[in-house]
Amino acid sequence: MELQKKFLIFVPSAQLIFLLGFLIPTLCINQSKLRCRESERAALLEFKEGLRDPHSLLSSWEGSECCNWRGIICDNETQHVVSLDLGYRHLFDGPSTSWRLSGEITPLLSLKHLNYLDLSFNDFRGIDIPEFIGSIQGLSYLNLSNAGFGGRIPSQIGNLSRLQYLDLNSFYSWYTLYADDLQWLSHLSSLRYLDMNSVNLANADDWFYAINMLPVLSVLYFPNCQLKEFTTPLAVPNLTSLASLDLSNNQFVSMLPNWLFNMSKLECINLQFNQIRGSIPDAFANMTSLEVIQLRKNELLGGIPQSIGKLCNLRILDLSSNNITDDVSILATISSECAGGTLEILNLRGNNLVGNLSDWLAHFKVLTYLDLGSNLLQGSIPASIGNISTLRSLFLSQNTLNGTLPETMGQLSRLNLFDVSHNSLSGIISQVHFQNLSKLEHLSLGSNSFVFNMSSDWEPPFRLRLIGLRRCRIGPKFPPWLKKQRDYNILDLSYAEINDTAPDWIWNYDQHIFLLDISHNQIAGEVPGRLKYASMSIIDLSFNQFEGPLPGLPASIEYIDFTGNAFSGTIFPLFAQPMLIFSHLIITDNIINGTIPDSICNYLDMFVIDLSSNLLSGELPECWADLGDLSGLNLANNKLTGKIPSSLGTLSWLQALHLNNNSFHGELPTALKSCTMLITFDVGDNKLSGEIPTWIGESLLYLRILRLRSNMFNGNIPAQLSLLTSLQILDLAGNKLSGNIPSSLGNISAMAQTHKPEARMMEVLQGAVQSSLHNYGPSGYSDTLVLVTKGRKMEYTKNLQYVASIDLSENILSGNIPHQLANLYGLQNLNLSGNKLTGKMPENIGQLELLESLDFSRNNLSGSIPSSISLLTSLSLLNLSYNNLSGRIPTGHQLQTLNDPSMYIGNSALCGPPLEECEQNETHSATLPIKDDEESKMLEFYISMILGFVAGFWVVWGILLSIDSVRYAYFEFTDSLLERLSSAFR
Ligand SMILES: *[C@@H]1O[C@H](CO)[C@@H](O)[C@H](O)[C@H]1NC(C)=O
Ligand SMILES: *[C@@H]1O[C@H](CO)[C@@H](O)[C@H](O)[C@H]1NC(C)=O
């Protein structure tokens, strides 16, 4: 709902337009000859006395002629004050909100003839709506919208029997108005206009009964009111005058109510952003006055009734983001009927429409806006598209359209927005495609297979604001035509096969640019010392060949990704000036050196910092307490030294901490136990020492990855680690851990999940990550946005599935291998090699049927190899070498294919294939060539690949989240466009 509010800010609301209608006549009256009545003058002065008016808006309120005061109108015969208008209507372009009136409202009871009262858009800071308003009997117009009133709406308003216009809209207010019932409303029998936008009516179950008593009501706005039910079936609908009904953004979960279809005069119906179920009834066809149907973002099923075509006034049809399943050719029928001549805006985005586009598209005579994006459309875009000469916006993105782009699109001379991204389109894009597109501002062709072929002197007819050409083959040179495009806000040339030095002009755009993504090309050269872009929010230069020092960033920057270049020098230049909302700093894999400065902590909105794989050195700053929002910190693969600062423990939202592969020493600071949201904790490959703290298991209860590998930790493995029920990767290898392996590790429930990966684990995971990475760009307009944003703390975890690994190798662990480990059915890797483990292998090891690699080598295990091992059908790597195992090697299943004898070497008493037959009592190890430990290298490679990947994953989720913000931008952008268009028709 918050999100909705934001979008709607862009909508010049119909209310305001209506308001202006009231306003204009009152402004034109000349009142110079009027004499003010003393009692009314006194009341007004008392009223002024109660108000706080820091900017003297009421400075004209002095002297005796109150009829000339600002906001006052007197009747030209009786000389009574009839209108008090202190509404503040310059919210969007006037001075700051502090200009508005606040304070107390004294009763205006002496103004007995007042019929018009407007206090809208003031700032009364949560005070109640004064009850005396209900005593101003003559009121016909009452506007208290967005005036900062809060609390319960006084039922006394129900006494205003002459009231025609009531506006209690609180959409822009900080304070919430509510009503527990609307009984009082039912007395307002003259009411024509009622706006209660964002008033909390969650408890007003009688809302429909109340409005059903209003015989002349024409406009009803109840959006954002937390309404849940349309009505009980008992109500007989009575609302015959209603022309405009807005119940959007409530919580209706039922089918469309029957009473709706009795409203024969209804022109506009807006029920978007609810959870309305069921199919779209044919009954719409009877509502012949309908001009606007907005049902976006509900849960409607089934097809589009062809009877909709019979609505001869229909201008806007928005059924986007439902579950409509139909053949898109239904539009052929609709276009051939009445609505084909009137429909201006048609939005069916985000449904399950199938079928092909075809020539019927051109039968819509006045279509300006067509959105069929995010459906299941196939086939090619017909050349007849060039005949929809009225078209201004066309979205066909996120379908499976193929073939080439018809050159006829170059005829759409009014076209402003063209989005066919995320399809399977291909072919050459030439200047013919843009021939007459002088109005084009938004071009989104990304994620197809287009090849650009423009002559080098082409002068585009347009000035673009959004340039989305991801994955179009634009290169190898920077397109010269782009040089003259100077108005763009968004430029996405990622994956464009550009192999060129960055031209100077790309850095010289100043005012407008908001997003620059030229990632994944082979662009070389240096970036200027200071990026000028004044409004740049997102810059992605990743995976190019940029070199030289990092640039200074503009204050507006929020997100940078410079991964995979050759930037050098320190990170100081980035921070040359204060950045206000800097949240994502991603400079992985460059050659940045020097220290991490304290000044990094000045960026309080920092959400993800990833400086991994550089040459950073020195100690970490201690100022982390300032970065309270930090969720991901990745400093892996640098040359950092010193102790891990305990101030990291203040980061209570931290979810990923990677300090691996540096030279940190000392113990893990106890303060880290406050990082209770941690999911990934990786301090492997350092010089850390001391015991593994018990608080890891006791406090970091969300951990999924714990990696302490290759340090100097000693002591026992704390049994408390088994409290980490979400743990999927436990890597303690390469330390000096001693004692037994705690049997309780067999209780870690996340490792006991036995979901079998559908494809090979790596591919699944990488695919998931890649698709999420590539899914943004000017087309990354997504209907799932709202959900994603709501669940953003949940969303990113869903891809890290089905990985489970325990690696305790290269320690000095002793005792038996606890048979409980065989309860971890989901394990894919179990490595206990290089310890001093004794006793037998667990008999039930065959239960670990997902196990892909098993390494018990270089211990002192004895006894025979359990025959259940032959049940490990996924096993691709087995190493039992250098133990004291004896007896016959089990056979069968996967073991047949694991026939390299070296996996059993160093067990003098083992026999059977692939070693020598048991009957022959010879020593065989001497006869076998000792291989250069290739297997164990492979295993290491494999595991480090898993871990490396998983380590990288948490960087990716940062990007994922940021994509939402990118999406948000686009979404907001396109959405506001639609809203602006549609509100123009209201
Ligand atoms: C003012 O008075 C004149 C004549 O008495 C009347 O015709 C006119 O409608 C009045 N104007 C208003 C705004 O009431
Ligand atoms: C487009 O895809 C359809 C199948 O969906 C296929 O039959 C057709 O040949 C394809 N056309 C082109 C031009 O690739």
PDB file of N, CA, C and O in Angstrom, residues 504-524:
ATOM      1  N   ASP A 504      34.877  10.145 -25.060  1.00  0.00           N
ATOM      2  CA  ASP A 504      34.744  11.182 -24.024  1.00  0.00           C
ATOM      3  C   ASP A 504      33.290  11.576 -23.783  1.00  0.00           C
ATOM      4  O   ASP A 504      32.877  11.811 -22.662  1.00  0.00           O
ATOM      5  N   TRP A 505      32.553  11.631 -24.879  1.00  0.00           N
ATOM      6  CA  TRP A 505      31.199  12.163 -24.735  1.00  0.00           C
ATOM      7  C   TRP A 505      30.330  11.330 -23.816  1.00  0.00           C
ATOM      8  O   TRP A 505      29.365  11.815 -23.246  1.00  0.00           O
ATOM      9  N   ILE A 506      30.660  10.071 -23.637  1.00  0.00           N
ATOM     10  CA  ILE A 506      29.801   9.253 -22.776  1.00  0.00           C
ATOM     11  C   ILE A 506      29.840   9.749 -21.331  1.00  0.00           C
ATOM     12  O   ILE A 506      28.897   9.586 -20.568  1.00  0.00           O
ATOM     13  N   TRP A 507      30.941  10.390 -20.972  1.00  0.00           N
ATOM     14  CA  TRP A 507      31.072  10.882 -19.594  1.00  0.00           C
ATOM     15  C   TRP A 507      30.581  12.317 -19.452  1.00  0.00           C
ATOM     16  O   TRP A 507      30.574  12.847 -18.361  1.00  0.00           O
ATOM     17  N   ASN A 508      30.189  12.911 -20.535  1.00  0.00           N
ATOM     18  CA  ASN A 508      29.922  14.343 -20.482  1.00  0.00           C
ATOM     19  C   ASN A 508      28.456  14.723 -20.388  1.00  0.00           C
ATOM     20  O   ASN A 508      28.118  15.882 -20.480  1.00  0.00           O
ATOM     21  N   TYR A 509      27.601  13.709 -20.240  1.00  0.00           N
ATOM     22  CA  TYR A 509      26.208  14.059 -20.016  1.00  0.00           C
ATOM     23  C   TYR A 509      26.085  14.572 -18.609  1.00  0.00           C
ATOM     24  O   TYR A 509      26.691  14.033 -17.697  1.00  0.00           O
ATOM     25  N   ASP A 510      25.355  15.576 -18.434  1.00  0.00           N
ATOM     26  CA  ASP A 510      25.362  16.135 -17.098  1.00  0.00           C
ATOM     27  C   ASP A 510      24.058  15.934 -16.359  1.00  0.00           C
ATOM     28  O   ASP A 510      23.948  15.150 -15.440  1.00  0.00           O
ATOM     29  N   GLN A 511      23.034  16.600 -16.781  1.00  0.00           N
ATOM     30  CA  GLN A 511      21.872  16.735 -15.917  1.00  0.00           C
ATOM     31  C   GLN A 511      21.052  15.472 -15.706  1.00  0.00           C
ATOM     32  O   GLN A 511      20.691  15.135 -14.603  1.00  0.00           O
ATOM     33  N   HIS A 512      20.755  14.800 -16.789  1.00  0.00           N
ATOM     34  CA  HIS A 512      19.578  13.927 -16.751  1.00  0.00           C
ATOM     35  C   HIS A 512      19.826  12.499 -16.312  1.00  0.00           C
ATOM     36  O   HIS A 512      18.941  11.853 -15.830  1.00  0.00           O
ATOM     37  N   ILE A 513      21.019  12.002 -16.522  1.00  0.00           N
ATOM     38  CA  ILE A 513      21.140  10.551 -16.494  1.00  0.00           C
ATOM     39  C   ILE A 513      20.976   9.998 -15.085  1.00  0.00           C
ATOM     40  O   ILE A 513      21.525  10.503 -14.119  1.00  0.00           O
ATOM     41  N   PHE A 514      20.195   8.948 -15.046  1.00  0.00           N
ATOM     42  CA  PHE A 514      19.822   8.339 -13.787  1.00  0.00           C
ATOM     43  C   PHE A 514      20.466   6.953 -13.669  1.00  0.00           C
ATOM     44  O   PHE A 514      20.892   6.540 -12.616  1.00  0.00           O
ATOM     45  N   LEU A 515      20.517   6.272 -14.784  1.00  0.00           N
ATOM     46  CA  LEU A 515      21.082   4.931 -14.772  1.00  0.00           C
ATOM     47  C   LEU A 515      21.976   4.750 -15.986  1.00  0.00           C
ATOM     48  O   LEU A 515      21.555   5.006 -17.114  1.00  0.00           O
ATOM     49  N   LEU A 516      23.189   4.318 -15.759  1.00  0.00           N
ATOM     50  CA  LEU A 516      24.110   4.006 -16.846  1.00  0.00           C
ATOM     51  C   LEU A 516      24.585   2.586 -16.654  1.00  0.00           C
ATOM     52  O   LEU A 516      25.209   2.261 -15.646  1.00  0.00           O
ATOM     53  N   ASP A 517      24.273   1.718 -17.589  1.00  0.00           N
ATOM     54  CA  ASP A 517      24.738   0.342 -17.530  1.00  0.00           C
ATOM     55  C   ASP A 517      25.410   0.003 -18.845  1.00  0.00           C
ATOM     56  O   ASP A 517      24.742  -0.188 -19.861  1.00  0.00           O
ATOM     57  N   ILE A 518      26.728  -0.030 -18.821  1.00  0.00           N
ATOM     58  CA  ILE A 518      27.457  -0.458 -20.019  1.00  0.00           C
ATOM     59  C   ILE A 518      28.283  -1.693 -19.687  1.00  0.00           C
ATOM     60  O   ILE A 518      29.348  -1.923 -20.248  1.00  0.00           O
ATOM     61  N   SER A 519      27.766  -2.485 -18.767  1.00  0.00           N
ATOM     62  CA  SER A 519      28.499  -3.654 -18.296  1.00  0.00           C
ATOM     63  C   SER A 519      28.588  -4.739 -19.360  1.00  0.00           C
ATOM     64  O   SER A 519      27.842  -4.739 -20.336  1.00  0.00           O
ATOM     65  N   HIS A 520      29.530  -5.655 -19.153  1.00  0.00           N
ATOM     66  CA  HIS A 520      29.688  -6.817 -20.014  1.00  0.00           C
ATOM     67  C   HIS A 520      29.916  -6.442 -21.467  1.00  0.00           C
ATOM     68  O   HIS A 520      29.228  -6.903 -22.370  1.00  0.00           O
ATOM     69  N   ASN A 521      30.857  -5.557 -21.680  1.00  0.00           N
ATOM     70  CA  ASN A 521      31.374  -5.287 -23.018  1.00  0.00           C
ATOM     71  C   ASN A 521      32.879  -5.420 -22.921  1.00  0.00           C
ATOM     72  O   ASN A 521      33.387  -6.001 -21.959  1.00  0.00           O
ATOM     73  N   GLN A 522      33.565  -4.880 -23.907  1.00  0.00           N
ATOM     74  CA  GLN A 522      35.019  -4.837 -23.766  1.00  0.00           C
ATOM     75  C   GLN A 522      35.454  -3.399 -23.940  1.00  0.00           C
ATOM     76  O   GLN A 522      36.232  -3.057 -24.826  1.00  0.00           O
ATOM     77  N   ILE A 523      34.910  -2.567 -23.103  1.00  0.00           N
ATOM     78  CA  ILE A 523      35.177  -1.138 -23.201  1.00  0.00           C
ATOM     79  C   ILE A 523      36.423  -0.829 -22.380  1.00  0.00           C
ATOM     80  O   ILE A 523      36.525  -1.247 -21.229  1.00  0.00           O
ATOM     81  N   ALA A 524      37.329  -0.129 -23.018  1.00  0.00           N
ATOM     82  CA  ALA A 524      38.603   0.142 -22.368  1.00  0.00           C
ATOM     83  C   ALA A 524      38.743   1.633 -22.118  1.00  0.00           C
ATOM     84  O   ALA A 524      37.904   2.429 -22.517  1.00  0.00           O
TER      85      ALA A 524
END
